[in-house]
PDB file of C-alpha atoms in Angstrom:
ATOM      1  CA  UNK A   1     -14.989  16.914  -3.682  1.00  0.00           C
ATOM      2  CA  UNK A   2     -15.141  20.193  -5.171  1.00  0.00           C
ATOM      3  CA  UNK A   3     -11.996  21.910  -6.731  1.00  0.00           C
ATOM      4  CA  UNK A   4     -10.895  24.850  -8.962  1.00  0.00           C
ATOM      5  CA  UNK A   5     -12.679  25.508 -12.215  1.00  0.00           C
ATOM      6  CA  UNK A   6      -9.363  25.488 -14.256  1.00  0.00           C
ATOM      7  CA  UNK A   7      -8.430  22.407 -12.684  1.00  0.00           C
ATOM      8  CA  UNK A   8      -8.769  19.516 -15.541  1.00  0.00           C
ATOM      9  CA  UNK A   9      -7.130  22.187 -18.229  1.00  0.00           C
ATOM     10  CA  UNK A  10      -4.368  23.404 -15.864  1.00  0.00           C
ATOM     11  CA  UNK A  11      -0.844  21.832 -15.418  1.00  0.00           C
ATOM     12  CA  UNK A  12      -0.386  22.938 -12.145  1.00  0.00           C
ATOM     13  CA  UNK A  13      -0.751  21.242  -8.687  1.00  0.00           C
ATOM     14  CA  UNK A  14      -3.522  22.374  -6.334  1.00  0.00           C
ATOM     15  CA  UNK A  15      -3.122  22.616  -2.477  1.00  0.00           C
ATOM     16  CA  UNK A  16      -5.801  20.749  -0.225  1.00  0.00           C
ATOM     17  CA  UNK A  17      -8.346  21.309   2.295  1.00  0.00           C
ATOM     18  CA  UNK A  18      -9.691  18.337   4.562  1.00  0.00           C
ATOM     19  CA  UNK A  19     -13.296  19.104   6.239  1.00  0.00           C
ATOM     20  CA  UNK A  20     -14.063  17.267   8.657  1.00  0.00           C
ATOM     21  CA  UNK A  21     -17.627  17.753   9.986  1.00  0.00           C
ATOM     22  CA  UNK A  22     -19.584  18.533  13.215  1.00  0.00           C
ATOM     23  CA  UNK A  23     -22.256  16.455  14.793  1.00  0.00           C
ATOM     24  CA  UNK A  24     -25.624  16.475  11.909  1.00  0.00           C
ATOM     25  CA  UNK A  25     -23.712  18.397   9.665  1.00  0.00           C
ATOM     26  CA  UNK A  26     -22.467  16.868   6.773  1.00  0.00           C
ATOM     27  CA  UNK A  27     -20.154  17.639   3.889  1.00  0.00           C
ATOM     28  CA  UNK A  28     -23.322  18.059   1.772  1.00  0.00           C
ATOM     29  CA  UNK A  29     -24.384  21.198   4.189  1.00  0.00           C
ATOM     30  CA  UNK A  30     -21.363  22.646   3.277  1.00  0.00           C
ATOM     31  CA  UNK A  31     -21.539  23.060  -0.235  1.00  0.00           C
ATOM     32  CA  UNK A  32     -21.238  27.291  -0.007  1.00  0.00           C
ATOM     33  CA  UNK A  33     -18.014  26.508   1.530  1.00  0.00           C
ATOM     34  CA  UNK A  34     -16.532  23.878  -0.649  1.00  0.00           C
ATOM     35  CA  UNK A  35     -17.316  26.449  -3.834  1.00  0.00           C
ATOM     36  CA  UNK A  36     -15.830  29.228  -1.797  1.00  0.00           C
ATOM     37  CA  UNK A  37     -12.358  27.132  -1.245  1.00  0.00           C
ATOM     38  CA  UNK A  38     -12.815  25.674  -4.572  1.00  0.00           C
ATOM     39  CA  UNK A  39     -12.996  29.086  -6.083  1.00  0.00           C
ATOM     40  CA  UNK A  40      -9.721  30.414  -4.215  1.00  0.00           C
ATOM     41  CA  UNK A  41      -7.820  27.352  -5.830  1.00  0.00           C
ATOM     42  CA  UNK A  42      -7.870  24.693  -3.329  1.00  0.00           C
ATOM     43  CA  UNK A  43      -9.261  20.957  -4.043  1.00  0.00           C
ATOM     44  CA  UNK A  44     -11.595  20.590  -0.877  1.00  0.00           C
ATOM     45  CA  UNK A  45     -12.930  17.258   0.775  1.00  0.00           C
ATOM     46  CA  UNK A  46     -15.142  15.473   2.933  1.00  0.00           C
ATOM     47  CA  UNK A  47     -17.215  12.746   3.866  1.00  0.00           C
ATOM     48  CA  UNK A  48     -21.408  12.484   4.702  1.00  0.00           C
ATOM     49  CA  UNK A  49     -19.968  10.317   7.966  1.00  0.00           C
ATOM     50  CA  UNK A  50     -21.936  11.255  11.236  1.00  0.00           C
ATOM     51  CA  UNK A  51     -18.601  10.242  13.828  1.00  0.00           C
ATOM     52  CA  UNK A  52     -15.956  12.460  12.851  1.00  0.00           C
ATOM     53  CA  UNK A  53     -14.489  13.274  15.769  1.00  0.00           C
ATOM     54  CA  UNK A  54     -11.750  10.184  15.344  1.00  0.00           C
ATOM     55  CA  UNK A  55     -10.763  11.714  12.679  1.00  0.00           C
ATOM     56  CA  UNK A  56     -10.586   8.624  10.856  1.00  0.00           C
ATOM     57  CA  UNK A  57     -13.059   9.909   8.234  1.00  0.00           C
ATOM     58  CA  UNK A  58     -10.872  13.032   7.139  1.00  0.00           C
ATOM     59  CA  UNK A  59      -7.669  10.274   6.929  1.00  0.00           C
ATOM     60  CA  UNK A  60      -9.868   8.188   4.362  1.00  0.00           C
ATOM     61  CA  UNK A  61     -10.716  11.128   2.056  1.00  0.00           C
ATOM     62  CA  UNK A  62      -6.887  12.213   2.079  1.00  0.00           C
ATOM     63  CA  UNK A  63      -6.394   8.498   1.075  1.00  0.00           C
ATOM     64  CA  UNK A  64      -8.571   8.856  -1.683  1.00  0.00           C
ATOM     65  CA  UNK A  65      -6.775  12.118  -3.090  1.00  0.00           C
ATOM     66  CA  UNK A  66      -3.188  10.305  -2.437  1.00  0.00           C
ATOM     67  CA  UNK A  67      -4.905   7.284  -4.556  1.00  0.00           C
ATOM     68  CA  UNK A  68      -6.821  10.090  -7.217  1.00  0.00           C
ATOM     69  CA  UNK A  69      -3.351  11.925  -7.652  1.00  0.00           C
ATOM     70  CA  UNK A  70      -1.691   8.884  -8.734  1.00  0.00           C
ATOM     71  CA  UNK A  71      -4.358   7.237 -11.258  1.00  0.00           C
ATOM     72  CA  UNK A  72      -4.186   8.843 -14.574  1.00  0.00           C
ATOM     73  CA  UNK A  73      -7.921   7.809 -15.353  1.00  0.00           C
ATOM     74  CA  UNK A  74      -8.668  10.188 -12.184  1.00  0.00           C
ATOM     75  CA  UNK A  75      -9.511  14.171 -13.178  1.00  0.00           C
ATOM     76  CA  UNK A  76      -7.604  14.999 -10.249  1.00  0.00           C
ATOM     77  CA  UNK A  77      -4.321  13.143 -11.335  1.00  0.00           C
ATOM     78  CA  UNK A  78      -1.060  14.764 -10.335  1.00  0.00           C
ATOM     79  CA  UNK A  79      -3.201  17.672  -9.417  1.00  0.00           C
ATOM     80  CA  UNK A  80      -3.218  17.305  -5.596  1.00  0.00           C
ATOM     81  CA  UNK A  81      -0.345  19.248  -4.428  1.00  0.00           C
ATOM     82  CA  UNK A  82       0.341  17.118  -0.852  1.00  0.00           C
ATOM     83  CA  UNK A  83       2.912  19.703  -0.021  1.00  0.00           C
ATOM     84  CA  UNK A  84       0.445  21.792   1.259  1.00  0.00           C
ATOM     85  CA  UNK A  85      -2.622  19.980   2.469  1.00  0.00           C
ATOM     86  CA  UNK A  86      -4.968  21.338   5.768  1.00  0.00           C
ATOM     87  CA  UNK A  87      -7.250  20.402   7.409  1.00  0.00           C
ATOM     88  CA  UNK A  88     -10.321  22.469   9.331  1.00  0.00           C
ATOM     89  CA  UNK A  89     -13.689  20.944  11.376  1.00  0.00           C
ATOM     90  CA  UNK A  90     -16.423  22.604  13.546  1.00  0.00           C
ATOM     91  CA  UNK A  91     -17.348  21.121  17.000  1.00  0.00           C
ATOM     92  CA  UNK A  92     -17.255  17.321  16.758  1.00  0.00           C
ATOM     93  CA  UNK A  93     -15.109  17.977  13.491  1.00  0.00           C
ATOM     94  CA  UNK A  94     -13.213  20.380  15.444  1.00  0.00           C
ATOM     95  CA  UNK A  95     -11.831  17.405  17.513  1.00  0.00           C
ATOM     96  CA  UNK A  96     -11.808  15.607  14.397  1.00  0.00           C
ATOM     97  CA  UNK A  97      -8.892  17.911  13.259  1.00  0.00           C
ATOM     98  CA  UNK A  98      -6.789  17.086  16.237  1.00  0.00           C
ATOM     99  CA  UNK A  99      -7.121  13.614  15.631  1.00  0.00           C
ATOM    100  CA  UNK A 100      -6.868  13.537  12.508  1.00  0.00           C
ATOM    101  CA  UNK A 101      -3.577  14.908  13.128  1.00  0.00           C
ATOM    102  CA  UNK A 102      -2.367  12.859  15.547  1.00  0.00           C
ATOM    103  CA  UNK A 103      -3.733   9.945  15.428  1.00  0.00           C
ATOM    104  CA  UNK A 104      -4.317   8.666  11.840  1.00  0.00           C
ATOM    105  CA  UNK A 105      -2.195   7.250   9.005  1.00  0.00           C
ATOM    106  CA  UNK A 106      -1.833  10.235   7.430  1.00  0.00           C
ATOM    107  CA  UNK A 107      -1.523  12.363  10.115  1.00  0.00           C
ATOM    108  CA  UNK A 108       1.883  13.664   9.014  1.00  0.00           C
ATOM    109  CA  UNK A 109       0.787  15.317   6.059  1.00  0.00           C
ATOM    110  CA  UNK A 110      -1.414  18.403   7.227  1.00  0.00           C
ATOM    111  CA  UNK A 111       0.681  21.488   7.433  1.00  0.00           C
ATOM    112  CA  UNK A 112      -2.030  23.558   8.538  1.00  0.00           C
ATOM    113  CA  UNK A 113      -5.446  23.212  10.791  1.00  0.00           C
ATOM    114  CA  UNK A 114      -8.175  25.225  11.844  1.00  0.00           C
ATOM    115  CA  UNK A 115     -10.520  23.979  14.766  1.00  0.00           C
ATOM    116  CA  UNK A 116     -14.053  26.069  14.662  1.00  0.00           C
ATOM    117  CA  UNK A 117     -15.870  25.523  18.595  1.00  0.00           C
ATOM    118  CA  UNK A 118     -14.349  22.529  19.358  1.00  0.00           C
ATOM    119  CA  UNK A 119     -15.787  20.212  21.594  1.00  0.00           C
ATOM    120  CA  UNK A 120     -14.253  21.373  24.616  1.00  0.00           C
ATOM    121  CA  UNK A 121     -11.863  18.456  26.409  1.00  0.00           C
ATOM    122  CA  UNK A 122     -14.248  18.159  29.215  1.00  0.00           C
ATOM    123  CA  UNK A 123     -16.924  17.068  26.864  1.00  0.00           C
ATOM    124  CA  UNK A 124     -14.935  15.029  24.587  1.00  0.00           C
ATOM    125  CA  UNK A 125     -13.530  12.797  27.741  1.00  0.00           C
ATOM    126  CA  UNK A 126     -17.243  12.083  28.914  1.00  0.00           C
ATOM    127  CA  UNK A 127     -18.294  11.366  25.120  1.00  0.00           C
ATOM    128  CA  UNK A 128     -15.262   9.179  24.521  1.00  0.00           C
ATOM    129  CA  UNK A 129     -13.833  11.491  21.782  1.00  0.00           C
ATOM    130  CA  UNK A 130     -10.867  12.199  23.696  1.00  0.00           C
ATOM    131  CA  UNK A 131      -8.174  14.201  21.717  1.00  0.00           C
ATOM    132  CA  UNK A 132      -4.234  15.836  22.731  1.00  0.00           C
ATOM    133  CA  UNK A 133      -3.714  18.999  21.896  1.00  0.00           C
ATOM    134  CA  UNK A 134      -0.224  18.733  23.573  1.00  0.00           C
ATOM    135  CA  UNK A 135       0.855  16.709  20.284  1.00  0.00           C
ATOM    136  CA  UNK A 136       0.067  19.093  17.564  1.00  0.00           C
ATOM    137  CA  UNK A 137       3.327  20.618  15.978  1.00  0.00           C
ATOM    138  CA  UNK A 138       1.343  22.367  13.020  1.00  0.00           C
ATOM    139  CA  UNK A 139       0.410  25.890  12.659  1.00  0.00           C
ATOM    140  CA  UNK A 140      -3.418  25.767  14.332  1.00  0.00           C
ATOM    141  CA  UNK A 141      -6.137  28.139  14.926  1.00  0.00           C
ATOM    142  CA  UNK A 142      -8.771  27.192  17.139  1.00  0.00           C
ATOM    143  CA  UNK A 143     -11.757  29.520  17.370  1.00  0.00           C
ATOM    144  CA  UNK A 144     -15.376  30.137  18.963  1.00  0.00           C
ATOM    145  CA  UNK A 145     -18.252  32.228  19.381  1.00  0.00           C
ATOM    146  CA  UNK A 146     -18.637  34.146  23.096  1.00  0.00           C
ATOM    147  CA  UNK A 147     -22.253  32.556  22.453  1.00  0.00           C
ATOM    148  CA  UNK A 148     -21.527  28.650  22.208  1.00  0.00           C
ATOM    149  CA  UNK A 149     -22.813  25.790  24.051  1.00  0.00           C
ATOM    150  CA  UNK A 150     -19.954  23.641  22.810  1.00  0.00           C
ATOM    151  CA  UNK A 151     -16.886  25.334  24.112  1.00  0.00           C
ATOM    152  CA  UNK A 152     -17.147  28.272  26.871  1.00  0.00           C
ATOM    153  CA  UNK A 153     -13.988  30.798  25.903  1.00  0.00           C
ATOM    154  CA  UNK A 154     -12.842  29.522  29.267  1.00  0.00           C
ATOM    155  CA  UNK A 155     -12.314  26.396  28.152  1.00  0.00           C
ATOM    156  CA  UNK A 156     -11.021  27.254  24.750  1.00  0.00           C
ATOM    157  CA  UNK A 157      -8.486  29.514  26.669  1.00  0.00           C
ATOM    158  CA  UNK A 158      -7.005  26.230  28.792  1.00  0.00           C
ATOM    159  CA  UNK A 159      -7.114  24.169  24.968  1.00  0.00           C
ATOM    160  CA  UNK A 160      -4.944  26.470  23.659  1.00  0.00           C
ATOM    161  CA  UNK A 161      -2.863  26.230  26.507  1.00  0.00           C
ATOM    162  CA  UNK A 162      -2.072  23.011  26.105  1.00  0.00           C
ATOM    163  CA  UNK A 163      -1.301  23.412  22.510  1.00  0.00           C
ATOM    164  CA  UNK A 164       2.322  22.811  22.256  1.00  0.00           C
ATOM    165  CA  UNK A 165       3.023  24.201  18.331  1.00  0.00           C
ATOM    166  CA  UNK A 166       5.064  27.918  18.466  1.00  0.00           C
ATOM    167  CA  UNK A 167       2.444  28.495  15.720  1.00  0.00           C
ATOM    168  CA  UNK A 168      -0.944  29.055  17.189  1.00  0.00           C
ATOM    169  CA  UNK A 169      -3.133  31.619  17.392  1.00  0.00           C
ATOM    170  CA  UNK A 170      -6.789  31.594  18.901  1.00  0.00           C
ATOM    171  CA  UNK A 171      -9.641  33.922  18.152  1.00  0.00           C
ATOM    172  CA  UNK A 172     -12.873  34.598  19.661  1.00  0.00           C
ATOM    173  CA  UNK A 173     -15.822  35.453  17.327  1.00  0.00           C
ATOM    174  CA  UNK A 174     -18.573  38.178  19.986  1.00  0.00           C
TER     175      UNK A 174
END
């Protein structure tokens, strides 16, 4: 967990961000990015798990920060501002986000996502890490690189397809 400097003297709420890893690459290889968040106000989370892609990882840290928020021994109580929590993940994380989403507890709560070379469907179904993007309702961006061996932009062009949220937008890193 990393989160704002100002937090534990502030009285205000901070808004969340849920990372939910790729395959081999842990929260703990993401430490430039947690600061980064972390320095542009936002309490940011994740987990050392190696099977994110159920998404069931990213639904325990936002338990934790439901649970932190509401324990006044915690530094981060009734600092997590779960009016505005999302979530983003890179290739097995990136299916991650959609599950995490739609298919955990806490599913309900993200208001925003961002899915970095997601697995592409094809790949997910063989692996078992299956994942509907025709149930996500949430502003999403999905995004890869035109030089990925974990999504072609073909088949990032038929995943956003079957995104059904109005707000989506996809973008393709050359």
């Amino acid at each position: 967990i990393y989160y704002p400097a100002d937090l534990e003297d502030s009285s205000e709420k901070f808004p969340v961000i849920v990372m939910t890893n790729g395959s081999g690459v842990r929260a703990s290889r993401y430490i430039a990015v947690f600061q980064h968040y972390a320095s542009w106000g936002f309490i940011v989370i994740g987990t050392e798990q190696d099977a994110a892609f159920a998404g069931d990882a990213s639904d325990a840290s936002l338990s934790y920060l439901i649970e932190a928020n509401a324990d006044p021994s915690s530094v981060l109580y009734q600092k997590v501002d779960l009016e505005n929590v999302g979530i983003v993940g890179h290739s097995q994380g990136g299916v991650g986000v959609f599950n995490a989403i739609t298919s955990q507890t806490h599913g309900d709560i993200y208001k925003a996502a961002v899915s970095l070379s997601p697995v592409s469907e094809e790949t997910a179904t063989a692996l078992n890490w299956t994942y509907e993007p025709t149930r996500i309702t949430i502003p999403i961006m999905v995004m890869a690189g035109t030089d990925n061996d974990v999504i072609s932009i073909e088949q990032l062009q038929t995943l956003y397809s079957h995104i059904t949220s109005d707000d989506k937008v996809m973008a393709v890193r050359t």
